[in-house]
Coordinates of C-alpha atoms and ligand atoms in Angstrom, one line a residue:
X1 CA 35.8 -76.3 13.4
X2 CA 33.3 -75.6 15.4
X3 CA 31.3 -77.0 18.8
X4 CA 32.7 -80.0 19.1
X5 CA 29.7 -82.8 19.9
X6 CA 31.9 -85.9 20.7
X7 CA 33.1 -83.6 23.4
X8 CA 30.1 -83.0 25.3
X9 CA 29.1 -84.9 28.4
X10 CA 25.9 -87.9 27.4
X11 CA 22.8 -87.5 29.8
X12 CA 21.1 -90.1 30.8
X13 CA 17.8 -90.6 32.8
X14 CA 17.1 -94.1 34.5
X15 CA 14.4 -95.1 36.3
X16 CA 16.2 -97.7 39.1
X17 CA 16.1 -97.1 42.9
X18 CA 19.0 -95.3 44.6
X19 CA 20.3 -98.7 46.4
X20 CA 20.2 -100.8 42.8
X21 CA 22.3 -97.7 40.7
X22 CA 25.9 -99.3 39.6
X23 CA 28.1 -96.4 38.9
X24 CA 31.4 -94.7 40.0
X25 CA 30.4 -92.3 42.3
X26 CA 26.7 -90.9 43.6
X27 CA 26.4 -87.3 44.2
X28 CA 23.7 -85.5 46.9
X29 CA 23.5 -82.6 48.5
X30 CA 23.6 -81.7 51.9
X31 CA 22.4 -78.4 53.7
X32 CA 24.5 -75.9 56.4
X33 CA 23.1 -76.4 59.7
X34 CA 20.2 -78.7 58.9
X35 CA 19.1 -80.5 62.0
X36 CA 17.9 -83.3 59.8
X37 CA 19.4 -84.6 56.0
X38 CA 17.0 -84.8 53.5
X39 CA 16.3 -86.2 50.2
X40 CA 18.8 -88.6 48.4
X41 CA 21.3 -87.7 51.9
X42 CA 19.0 -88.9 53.9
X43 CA 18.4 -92.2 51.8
X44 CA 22.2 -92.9 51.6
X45 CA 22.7 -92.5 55.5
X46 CA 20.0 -94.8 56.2
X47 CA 21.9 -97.2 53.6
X48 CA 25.1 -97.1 54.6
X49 CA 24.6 -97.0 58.9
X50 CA 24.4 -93.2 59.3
X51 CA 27.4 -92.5 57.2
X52 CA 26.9 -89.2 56.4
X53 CA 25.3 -88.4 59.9
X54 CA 28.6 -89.8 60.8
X55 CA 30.7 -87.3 59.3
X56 CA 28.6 -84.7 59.7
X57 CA 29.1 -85.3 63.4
X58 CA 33.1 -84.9 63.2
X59 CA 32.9 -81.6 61.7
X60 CA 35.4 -82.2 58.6
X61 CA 31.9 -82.1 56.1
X62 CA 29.4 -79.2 57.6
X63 CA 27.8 -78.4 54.0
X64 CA 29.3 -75.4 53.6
X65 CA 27.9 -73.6 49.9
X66 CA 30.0 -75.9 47.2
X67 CA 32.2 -77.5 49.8
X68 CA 32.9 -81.2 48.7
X69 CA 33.5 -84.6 50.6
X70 CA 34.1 -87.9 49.1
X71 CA 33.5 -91.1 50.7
X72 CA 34.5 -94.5 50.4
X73 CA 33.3 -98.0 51.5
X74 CA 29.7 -97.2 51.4
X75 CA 28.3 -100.6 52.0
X76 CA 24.6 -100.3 51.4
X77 CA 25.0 -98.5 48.0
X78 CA 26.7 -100.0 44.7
X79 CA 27.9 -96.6 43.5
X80 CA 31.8 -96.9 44.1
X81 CA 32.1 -94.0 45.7
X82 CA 30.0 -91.2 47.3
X83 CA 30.1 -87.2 46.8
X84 CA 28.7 -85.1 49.5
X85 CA 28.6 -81.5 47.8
X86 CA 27.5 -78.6 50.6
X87 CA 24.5 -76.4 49.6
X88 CA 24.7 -73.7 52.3
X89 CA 21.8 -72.9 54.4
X90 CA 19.0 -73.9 53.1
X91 CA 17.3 -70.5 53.8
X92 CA 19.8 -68.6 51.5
X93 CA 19.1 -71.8 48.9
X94 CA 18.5 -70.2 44.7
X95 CA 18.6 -72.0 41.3
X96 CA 21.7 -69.8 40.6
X97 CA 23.5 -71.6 43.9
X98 CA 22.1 -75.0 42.6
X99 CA 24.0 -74.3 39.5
X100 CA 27.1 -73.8 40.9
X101 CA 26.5 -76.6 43.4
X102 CA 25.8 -78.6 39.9
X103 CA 29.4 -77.4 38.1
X104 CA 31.0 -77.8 41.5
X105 CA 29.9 -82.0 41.7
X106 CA 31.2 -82.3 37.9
X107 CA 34.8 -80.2 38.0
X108 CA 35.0 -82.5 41.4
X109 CA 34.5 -85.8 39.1
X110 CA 36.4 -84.1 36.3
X111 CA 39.2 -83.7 38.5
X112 CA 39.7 -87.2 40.1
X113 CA 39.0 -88.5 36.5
X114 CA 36.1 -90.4 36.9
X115 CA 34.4 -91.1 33.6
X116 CA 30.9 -91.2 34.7
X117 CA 28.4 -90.0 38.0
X118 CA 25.0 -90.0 39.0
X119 CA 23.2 -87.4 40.0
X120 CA 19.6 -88.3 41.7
X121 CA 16.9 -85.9 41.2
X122 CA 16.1 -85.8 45.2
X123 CA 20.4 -84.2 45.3
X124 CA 18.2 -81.7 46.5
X125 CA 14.8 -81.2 48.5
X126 CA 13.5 -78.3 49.2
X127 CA 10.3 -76.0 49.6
X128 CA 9.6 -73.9 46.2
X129 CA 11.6 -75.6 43.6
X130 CA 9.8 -78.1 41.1
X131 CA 11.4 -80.9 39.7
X132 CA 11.9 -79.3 36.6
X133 CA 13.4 -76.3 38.0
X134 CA 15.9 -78.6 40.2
X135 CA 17.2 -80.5 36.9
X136 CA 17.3 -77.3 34.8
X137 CA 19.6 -76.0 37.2
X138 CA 21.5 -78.6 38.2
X139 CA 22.4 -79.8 34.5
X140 CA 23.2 -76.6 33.3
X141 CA 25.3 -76.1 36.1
X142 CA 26.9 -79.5 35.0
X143 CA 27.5 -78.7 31.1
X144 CA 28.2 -75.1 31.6
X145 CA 30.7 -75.6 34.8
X146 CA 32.6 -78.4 32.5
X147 CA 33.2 -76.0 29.5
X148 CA 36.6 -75.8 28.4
X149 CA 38.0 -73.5 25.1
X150 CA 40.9 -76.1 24.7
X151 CA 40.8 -76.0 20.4
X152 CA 44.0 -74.2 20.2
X153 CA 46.0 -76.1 22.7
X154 CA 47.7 -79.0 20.6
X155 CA 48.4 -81.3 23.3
X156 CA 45.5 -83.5 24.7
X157 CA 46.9 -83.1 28.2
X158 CA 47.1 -79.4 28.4
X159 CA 43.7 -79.2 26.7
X160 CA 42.4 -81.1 29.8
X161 CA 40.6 -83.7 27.8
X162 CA 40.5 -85.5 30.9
X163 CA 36.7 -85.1 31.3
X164 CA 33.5 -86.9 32.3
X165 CA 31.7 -88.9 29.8
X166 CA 28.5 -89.4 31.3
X167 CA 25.6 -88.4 33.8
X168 CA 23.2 -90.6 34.8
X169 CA 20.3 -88.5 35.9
X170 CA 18.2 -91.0 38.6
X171 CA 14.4 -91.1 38.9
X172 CA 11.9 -92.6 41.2
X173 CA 8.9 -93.4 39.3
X174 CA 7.5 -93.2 35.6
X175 CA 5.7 -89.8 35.9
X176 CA 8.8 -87.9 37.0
X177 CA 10.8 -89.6 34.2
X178 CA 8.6 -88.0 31.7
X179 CA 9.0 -84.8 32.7
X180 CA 13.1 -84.8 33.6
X181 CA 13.4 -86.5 29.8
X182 CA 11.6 -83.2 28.6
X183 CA 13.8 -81.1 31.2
X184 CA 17.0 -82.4 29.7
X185 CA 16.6 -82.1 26.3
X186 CA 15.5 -78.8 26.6
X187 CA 19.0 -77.9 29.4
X188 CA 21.0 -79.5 26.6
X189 CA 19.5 -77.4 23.7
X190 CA 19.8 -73.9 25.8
X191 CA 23.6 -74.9 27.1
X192 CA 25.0 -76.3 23.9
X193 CA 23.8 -72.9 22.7
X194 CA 25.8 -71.5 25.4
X195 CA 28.8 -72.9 24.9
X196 CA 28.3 -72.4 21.1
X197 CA 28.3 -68.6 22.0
X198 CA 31.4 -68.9 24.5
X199 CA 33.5 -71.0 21.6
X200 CA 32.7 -68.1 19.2
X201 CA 33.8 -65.5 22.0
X202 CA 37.2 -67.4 22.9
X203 CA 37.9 -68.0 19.5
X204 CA 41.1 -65.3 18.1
X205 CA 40.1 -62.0 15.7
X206 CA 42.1 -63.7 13.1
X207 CA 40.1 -67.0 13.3
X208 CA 36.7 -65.6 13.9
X209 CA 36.1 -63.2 11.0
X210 CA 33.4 -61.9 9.8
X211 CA 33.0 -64.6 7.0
X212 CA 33.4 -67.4 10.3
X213 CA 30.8 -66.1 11.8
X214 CA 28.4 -66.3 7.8
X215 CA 29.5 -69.9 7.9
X216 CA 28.8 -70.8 11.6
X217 CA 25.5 -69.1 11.3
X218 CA 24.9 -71.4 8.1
X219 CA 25.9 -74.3 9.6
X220 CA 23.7 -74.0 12.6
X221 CA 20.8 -73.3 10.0
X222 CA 21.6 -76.3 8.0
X223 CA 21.5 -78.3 11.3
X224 CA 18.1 -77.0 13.1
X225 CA 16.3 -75.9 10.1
X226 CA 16.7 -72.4 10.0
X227 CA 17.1 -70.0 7.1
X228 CA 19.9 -67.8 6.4
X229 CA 21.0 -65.1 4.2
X230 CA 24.4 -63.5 4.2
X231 CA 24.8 -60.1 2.6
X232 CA 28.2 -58.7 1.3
X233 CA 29.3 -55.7 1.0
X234 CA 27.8 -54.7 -2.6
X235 CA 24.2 -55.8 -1.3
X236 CA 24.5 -53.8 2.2
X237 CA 26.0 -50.4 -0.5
X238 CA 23.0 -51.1 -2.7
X239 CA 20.6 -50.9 0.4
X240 CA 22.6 -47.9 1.9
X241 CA 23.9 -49.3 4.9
X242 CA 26.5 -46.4 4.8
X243 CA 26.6 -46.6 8.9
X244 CA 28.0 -50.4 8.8
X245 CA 29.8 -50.2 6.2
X246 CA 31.6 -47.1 7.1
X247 CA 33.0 -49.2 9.9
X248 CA 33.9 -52.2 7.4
X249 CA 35.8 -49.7 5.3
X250 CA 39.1 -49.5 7.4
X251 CA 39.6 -53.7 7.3
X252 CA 40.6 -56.0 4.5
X253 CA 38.3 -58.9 5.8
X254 CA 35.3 -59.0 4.2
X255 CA 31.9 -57.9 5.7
X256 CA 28.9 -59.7 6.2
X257 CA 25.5 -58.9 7.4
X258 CA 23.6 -62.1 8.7
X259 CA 20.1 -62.8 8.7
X260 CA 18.9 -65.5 10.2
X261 CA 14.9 -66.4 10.6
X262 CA 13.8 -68.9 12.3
X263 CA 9.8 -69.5 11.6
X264 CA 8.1 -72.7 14.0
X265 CA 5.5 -75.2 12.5
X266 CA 2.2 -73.7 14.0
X267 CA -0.8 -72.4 12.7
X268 CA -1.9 -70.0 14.9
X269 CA -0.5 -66.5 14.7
X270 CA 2.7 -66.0 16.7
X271 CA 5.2 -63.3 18.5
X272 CA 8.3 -61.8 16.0
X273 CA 11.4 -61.0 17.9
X274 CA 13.9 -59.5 16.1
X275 CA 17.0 -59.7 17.8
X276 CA 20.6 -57.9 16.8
X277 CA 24.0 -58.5 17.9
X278 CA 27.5 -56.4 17.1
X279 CA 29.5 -58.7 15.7
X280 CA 33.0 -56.7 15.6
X281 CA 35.2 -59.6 15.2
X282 CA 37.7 -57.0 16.5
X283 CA 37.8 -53.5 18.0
X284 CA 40.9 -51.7 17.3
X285 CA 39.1 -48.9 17.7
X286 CA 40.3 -47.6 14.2
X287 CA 42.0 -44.6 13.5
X288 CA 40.8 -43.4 17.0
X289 CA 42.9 -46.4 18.5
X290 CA 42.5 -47.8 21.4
X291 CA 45.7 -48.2 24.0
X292 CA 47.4 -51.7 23.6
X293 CA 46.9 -53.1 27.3
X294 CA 44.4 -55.8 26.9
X295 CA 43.3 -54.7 23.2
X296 CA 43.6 -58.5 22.3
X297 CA 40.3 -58.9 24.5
X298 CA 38.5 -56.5 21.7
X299 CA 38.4 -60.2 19.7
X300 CA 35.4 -60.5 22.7
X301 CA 33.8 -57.3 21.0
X302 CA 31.4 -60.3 18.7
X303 CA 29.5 -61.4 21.9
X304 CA 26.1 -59.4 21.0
X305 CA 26.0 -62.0 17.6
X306 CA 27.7 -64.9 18.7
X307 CA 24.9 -64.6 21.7
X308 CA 22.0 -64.2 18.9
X309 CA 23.7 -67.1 17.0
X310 CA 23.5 -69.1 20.0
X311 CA 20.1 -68.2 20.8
X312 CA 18.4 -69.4 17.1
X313 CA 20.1 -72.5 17.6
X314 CA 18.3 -72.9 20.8
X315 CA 15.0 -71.9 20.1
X316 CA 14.9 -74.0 17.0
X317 CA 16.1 -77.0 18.7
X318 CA 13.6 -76.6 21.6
X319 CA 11.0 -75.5 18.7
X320 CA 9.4 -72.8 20.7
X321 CA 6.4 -70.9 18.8
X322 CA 7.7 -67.5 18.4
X323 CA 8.7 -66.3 15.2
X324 CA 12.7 -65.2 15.4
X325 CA 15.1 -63.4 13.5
X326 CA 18.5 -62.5 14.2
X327 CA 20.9 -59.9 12.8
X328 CA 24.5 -59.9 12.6
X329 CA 26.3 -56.8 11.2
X330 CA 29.7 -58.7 11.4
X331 CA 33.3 -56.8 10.5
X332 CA 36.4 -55.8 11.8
X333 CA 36.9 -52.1 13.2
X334 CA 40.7 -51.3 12.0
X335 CA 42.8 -48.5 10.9
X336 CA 44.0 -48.2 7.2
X337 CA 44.3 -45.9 4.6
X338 CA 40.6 -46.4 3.4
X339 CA 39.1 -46.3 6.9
X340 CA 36.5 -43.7 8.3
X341 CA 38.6 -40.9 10.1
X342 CA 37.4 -38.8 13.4
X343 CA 34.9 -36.1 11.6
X344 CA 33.4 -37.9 8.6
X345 CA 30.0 -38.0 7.7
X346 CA 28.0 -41.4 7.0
X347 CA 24.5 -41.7 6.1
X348 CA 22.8 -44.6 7.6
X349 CA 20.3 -46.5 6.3
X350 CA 17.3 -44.9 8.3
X351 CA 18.1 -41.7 5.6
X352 CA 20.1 -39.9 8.8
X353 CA 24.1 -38.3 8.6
X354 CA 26.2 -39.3 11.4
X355 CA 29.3 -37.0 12.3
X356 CA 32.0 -39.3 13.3
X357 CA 33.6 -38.0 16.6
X358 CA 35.8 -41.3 17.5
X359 CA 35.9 -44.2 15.1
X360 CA 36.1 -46.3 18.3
X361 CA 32.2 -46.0 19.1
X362 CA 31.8 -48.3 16.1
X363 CA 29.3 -50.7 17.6
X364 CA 26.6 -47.8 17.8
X365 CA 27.5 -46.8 13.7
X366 CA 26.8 -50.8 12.7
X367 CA 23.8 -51.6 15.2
X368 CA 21.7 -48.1 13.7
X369 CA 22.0 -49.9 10.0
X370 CA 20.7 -53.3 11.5
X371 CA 18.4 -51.6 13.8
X372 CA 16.7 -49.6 10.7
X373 CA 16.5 -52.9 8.7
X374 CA 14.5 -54.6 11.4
X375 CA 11.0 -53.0 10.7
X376 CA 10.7 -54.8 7.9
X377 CA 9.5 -58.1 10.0
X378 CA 6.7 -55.9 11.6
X379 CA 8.1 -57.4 14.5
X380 CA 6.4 -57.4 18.2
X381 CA 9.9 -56.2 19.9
X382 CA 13.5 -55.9 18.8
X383 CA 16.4 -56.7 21.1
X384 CA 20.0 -55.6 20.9
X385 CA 23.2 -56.8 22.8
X386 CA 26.5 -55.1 22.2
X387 CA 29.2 -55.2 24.0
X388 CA 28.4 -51.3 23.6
X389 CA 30.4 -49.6 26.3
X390 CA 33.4 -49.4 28.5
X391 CA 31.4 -47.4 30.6
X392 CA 28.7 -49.6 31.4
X393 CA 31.9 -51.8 32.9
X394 CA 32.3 -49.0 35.5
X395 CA 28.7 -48.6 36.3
X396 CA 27.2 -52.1 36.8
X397 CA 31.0 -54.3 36.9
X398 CA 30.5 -58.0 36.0
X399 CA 27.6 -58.5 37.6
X400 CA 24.8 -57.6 35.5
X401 CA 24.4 -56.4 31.6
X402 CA 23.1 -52.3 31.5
X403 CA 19.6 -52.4 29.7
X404 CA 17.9 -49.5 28.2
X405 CA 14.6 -49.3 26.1
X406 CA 11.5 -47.3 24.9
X407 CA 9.2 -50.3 26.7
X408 CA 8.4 -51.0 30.4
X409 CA 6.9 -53.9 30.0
X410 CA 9.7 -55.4 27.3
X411 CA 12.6 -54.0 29.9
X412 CA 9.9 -56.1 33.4
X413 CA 10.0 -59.2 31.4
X414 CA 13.8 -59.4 30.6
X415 CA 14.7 -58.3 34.1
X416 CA 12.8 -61.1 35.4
X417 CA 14.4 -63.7 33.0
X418 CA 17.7 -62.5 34.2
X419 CA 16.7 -62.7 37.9
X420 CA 16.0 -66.5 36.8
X421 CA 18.3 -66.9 34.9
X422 CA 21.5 -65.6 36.2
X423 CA 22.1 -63.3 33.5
X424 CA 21.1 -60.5 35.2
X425 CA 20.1 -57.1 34.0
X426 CA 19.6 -53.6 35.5
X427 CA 18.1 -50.2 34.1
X428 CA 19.7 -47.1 33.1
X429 CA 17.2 -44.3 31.8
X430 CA 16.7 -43.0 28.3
X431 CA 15.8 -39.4 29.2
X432 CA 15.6 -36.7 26.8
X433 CA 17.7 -34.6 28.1
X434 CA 20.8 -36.7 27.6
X435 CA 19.9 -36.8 23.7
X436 CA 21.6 -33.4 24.2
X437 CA 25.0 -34.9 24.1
X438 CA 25.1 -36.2 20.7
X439 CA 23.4 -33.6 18.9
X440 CA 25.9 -32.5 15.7
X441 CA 26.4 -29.2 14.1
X442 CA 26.8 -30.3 11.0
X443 CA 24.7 -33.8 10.5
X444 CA 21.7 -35.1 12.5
X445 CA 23.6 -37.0 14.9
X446 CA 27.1 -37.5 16.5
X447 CA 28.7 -41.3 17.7
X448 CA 29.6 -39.7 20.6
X449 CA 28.0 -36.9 24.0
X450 CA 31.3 -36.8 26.0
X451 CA 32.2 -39.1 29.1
X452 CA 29.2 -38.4 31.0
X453 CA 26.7 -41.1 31.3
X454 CA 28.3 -42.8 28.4
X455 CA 26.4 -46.2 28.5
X456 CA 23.0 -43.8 28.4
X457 CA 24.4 -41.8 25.6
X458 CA 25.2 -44.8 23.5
X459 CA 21.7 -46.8 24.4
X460 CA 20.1 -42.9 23.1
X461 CA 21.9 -43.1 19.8
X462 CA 20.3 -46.4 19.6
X463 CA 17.0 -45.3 19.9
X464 CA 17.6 -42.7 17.4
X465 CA 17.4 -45.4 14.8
X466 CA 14.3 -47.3 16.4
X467 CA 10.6 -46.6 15.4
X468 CA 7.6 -47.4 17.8
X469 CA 8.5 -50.9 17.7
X470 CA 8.9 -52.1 21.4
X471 CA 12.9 -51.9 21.9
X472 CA 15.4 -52.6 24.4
X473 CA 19.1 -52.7 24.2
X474 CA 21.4 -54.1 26.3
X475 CA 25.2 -53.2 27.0
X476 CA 27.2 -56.5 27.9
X477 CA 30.4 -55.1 27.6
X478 CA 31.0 -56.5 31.1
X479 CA 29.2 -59.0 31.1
X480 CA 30.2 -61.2 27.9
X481 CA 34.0 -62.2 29.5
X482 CA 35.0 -62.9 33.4
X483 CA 38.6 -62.8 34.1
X484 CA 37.9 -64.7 37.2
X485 CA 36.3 -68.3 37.5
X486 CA 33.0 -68.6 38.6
X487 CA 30.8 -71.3 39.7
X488 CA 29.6 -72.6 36.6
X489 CA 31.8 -70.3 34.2
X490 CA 34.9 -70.4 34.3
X491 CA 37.0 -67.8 33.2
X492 CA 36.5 -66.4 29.9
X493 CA 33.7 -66.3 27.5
X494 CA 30.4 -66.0 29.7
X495 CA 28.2 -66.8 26.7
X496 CA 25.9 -64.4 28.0
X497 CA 22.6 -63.3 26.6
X498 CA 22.2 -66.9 25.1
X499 CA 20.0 -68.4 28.8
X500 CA 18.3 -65.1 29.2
X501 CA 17.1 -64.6 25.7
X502 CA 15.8 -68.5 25.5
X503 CA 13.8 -67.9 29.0
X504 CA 12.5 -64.4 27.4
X505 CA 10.6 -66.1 24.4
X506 CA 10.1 -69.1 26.1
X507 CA 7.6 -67.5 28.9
X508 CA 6.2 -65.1 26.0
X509 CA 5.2 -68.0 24.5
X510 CA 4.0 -69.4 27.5
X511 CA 2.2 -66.1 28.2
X512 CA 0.2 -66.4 25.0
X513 CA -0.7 -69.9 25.2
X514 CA -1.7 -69.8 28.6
X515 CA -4.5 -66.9 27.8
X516 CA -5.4 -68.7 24.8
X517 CA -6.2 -71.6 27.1
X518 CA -8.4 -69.5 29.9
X519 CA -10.0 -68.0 27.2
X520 CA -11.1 -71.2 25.3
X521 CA -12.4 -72.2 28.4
X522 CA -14.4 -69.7 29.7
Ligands
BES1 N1 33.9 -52.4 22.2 C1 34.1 -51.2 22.9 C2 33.4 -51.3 24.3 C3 34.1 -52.2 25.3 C4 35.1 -51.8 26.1 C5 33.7 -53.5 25.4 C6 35.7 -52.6 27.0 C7 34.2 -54.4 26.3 C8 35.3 -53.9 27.1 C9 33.4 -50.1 22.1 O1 33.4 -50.2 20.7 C10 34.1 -48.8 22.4 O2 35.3 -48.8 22.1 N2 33.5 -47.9 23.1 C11 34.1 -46.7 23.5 C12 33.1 -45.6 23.2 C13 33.7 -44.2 23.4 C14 34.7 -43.9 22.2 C15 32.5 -43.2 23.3 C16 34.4 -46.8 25.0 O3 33.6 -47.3 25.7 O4 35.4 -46.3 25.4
ZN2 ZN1 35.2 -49.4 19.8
ZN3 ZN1 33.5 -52.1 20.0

């Protein structure tokens, strides 16, 4: 079973003045070191006799960044209850710390087991951020920070089903409501997506196998209205995917390539994206195995296509006009007496031999087939995320995903929707030199140039397999799964690459529209 929609918190946006709102508890912000509250604080104080003023003055509440008070007896307000939730000096204030701020308010809730808050959009007031912005990040911070893999857990209790079932959203006037209703449905689409990519993640090798991941990605299409195609192992042969399928030889679950296409309903001419995810539904690392301590996390090793299958479900819900396809090249990697064996030849689909040096750099062997099958869209740009490298875990840690590319421009754009988004991204270079490393003596290529500037070596193998098309690649091998709980993920399954792909073709749409518009009037 999949996504689990009776689970998810309802949103809902009402138009009634903070002092009229009957619910079980109000939540607002309230800034470090401010000499005066503002926004929805301020309101409440002045409601209640300078409640929060009050408090404030002891000490116990200074607004310290996610620090949380609760307060009772709030005579003035018909909320039950109110939640202070600190959002650190203001001048340090980001959308990324409103997230958190957002998760922080909802685990707060979740954890005292109140059904049902509200959340005012003046929680927050501040220079720079737009209404829009505010809910975005607030909301997401809400749905993401409540996510919970609890499928596997067979009692309710451990499965912490004790959970929020609603958010009231609160607006001041009819104009605003227009544009938070748009806000939210659009927050709901991108972190549904997300947490459709994270349940994919969590879920076990022998659960999410290759064929899972055919069927999720066909029931998403059947859902949104998206196409997809699932090709098995005769129809990738026939095509000569001999890369991909050299991988799926050593496993007894069945490949599956997945194509999915998503086209929107306008007539004028639009961007294709091509995107790519690995989808190794496990990494033993084959015959070259790897080590046993934390192999079970190689069931994580899917994240590149469970973050493209999240990502068409997003863009068709939120019907943005950019013309997508995603690829999957979903199998196992695993040792047996059929699979590919350190110094074998393959011959990819691009018409090039690949010397196999260790049957653990599989992701490289399935993303060249996938890559090479691209073209055929004439797309504008092709993106790939693999959790490519152990490498890139060393250089960059958990904090942002490695990208490399053959495109400037394509590598500007994502770094900025990863500043906005969180999902942050940082450059390696593709020089020719290092191409050095994985030249073969005996086929074109090898999967593998040594220890040295592995991530690079990897992202060049890549682009061995790409044409002129705009490219970038990016390695989220430490990026896809947080052993540590943060603000608004908690530990596990990041779904990462889902937010900052949806913000990509969301402002290239935006890009082309708005020129479209100076020019038609000029
Ligand atoms: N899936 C792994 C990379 C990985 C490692 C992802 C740790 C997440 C956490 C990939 O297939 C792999 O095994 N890469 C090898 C490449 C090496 C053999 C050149 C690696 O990084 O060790
Ligand atoms: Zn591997
Ligand atoms: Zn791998």
């Amino acid at each position: 079973m999949l996504h689990k929609e009776e689970r998810v918190l309802k949103v809902n946006v009402k138009e009634t003045a903070l002092e009229h709102i009957q619910d079980e508890i109000i939540a607002v912000g309230v800034f470090e070191k401010a000499k005066m509250l503002k926004g929805a604080a301020k309101k409440i104080d002045m409601l209640t006799g300078r409640i929060i003023t009050e408090v404030y003055g002891f000490g116990d509440f200074p607004g310290k960044l996610y620090q949380t008070q609760m307060l009772y007896a709030t005579e003035g307000v018909q909320t039950k209850r109110v939640l202070l939730v600190g959002l650190g000096e203001e001048k340090e204030f980001s959308l990324e710390k409103l997230r958190g701020v957002g998760a922080t308010a909802a685990r707060f809730v979740r954890d005292k087991g109140i059904k049902s808050f509200v959340v005012p959009v003046s929680f927050v007031q501040t220079r720079g951020i737009s209404v829009r912005e505010k809910i975005g990040a607030l909301l997401e911070g809400i749905l993401l920070g409540l996510y919970r893999f609890s499928e596997f857990k067979s009692s309710q209790k451990e499965a912490g089903e004790k959970r929020p079932d609603t958010v009231t959203i609160l607006v001041s006037d009819a104009d605003e409501l227009r544009n938070v209703r748009s806000e939210v449905h659009r927050t709901e689409a991108i972190a549904h997506a997300s947490i459709l990519a994270r349940d994919l993640v969590s879920r076990p090798g022998n659960s999410a196998t290759p064929n899972f991941l055919a069927q999720a990605a066909k029931k998403i299409a059947r859902q949104h209205g998206l196409s997809c195609k699932v090709l098995d192992k005769k129809a990738t042969a026939q095509m000569g995917m001999g890369s991909y399928l050299g991988v799926a030889r050593g496993s007894d679950e069945p490949a599956r390539f997945i194509i999915m296409e998503y086209k929107p309903a306008v007539r004028r001419k639009v961007p294709t994206v091509v995107l790519i995810g690995k989808g190794i539904t496990f990494d033993s690392g084959g015959i070259s195995l790897k080590p046993p301590n934390n192999m079970e996390e190689m069931k994580t090793d899917m994240a590149g296509g469970a973050a493209v299958l999240g990502t068409m479900q997003a863009v068709a819900a939120i019907k943005l006009p950019v013309h997508v396809v995603g690829l999957v090249p979903a199998t196992e990697n695993l040792p047996s007496g059929h699979a590919l064996k350190p110094g074998d030849i393959v011959r990819a689909l691009s018409g090039k031999t690949i010397e196999i040096i260790s049957t653990d750099a599989e992701g490289r062997l399935v993303l060249a087939d996938a890559l090479s099958y691209a073209p055929r869209y004439k797309p504008d740009a092709i993106i790939d995320l693999a959790t490519l490298t152990g490498a890139c875990i060393i250089a960059l840690g958990n904090h942002a995903s490695g990208i490399m590319g053959n495109n400037e421009k394509l590598i500007e754009k994502l770094r900025r929707a990863g500043d906005r988004t969180g999902e942050r991204v940082w450059p390696l270079p593709l020089w020719e030199e290092y191409g050095k490393q994985i030249k073969s003596d005996i086929a074109d290529i090898k999967n593998v140039g040594g220890r040295e500037a592995g991530t690079i070596t990897a992202g060049y193998f890549l682009k061995e397999f790409v044409g002129d098309t705009p490219w970038v690649h990016l390695d989220i091998a430490g990026t896809a799964w947080t052993k540590k709980d943060c603000p608004y993920i908690p530990k596990g399954a990041t779904g990462v690459g889902v937010r900052l792909l949806v913000e990509l073709l969301s402002n290239w749409s935006d890009v082309k529209r708005e020129t479209k518009e100076v020019k038609r009037k000029t």
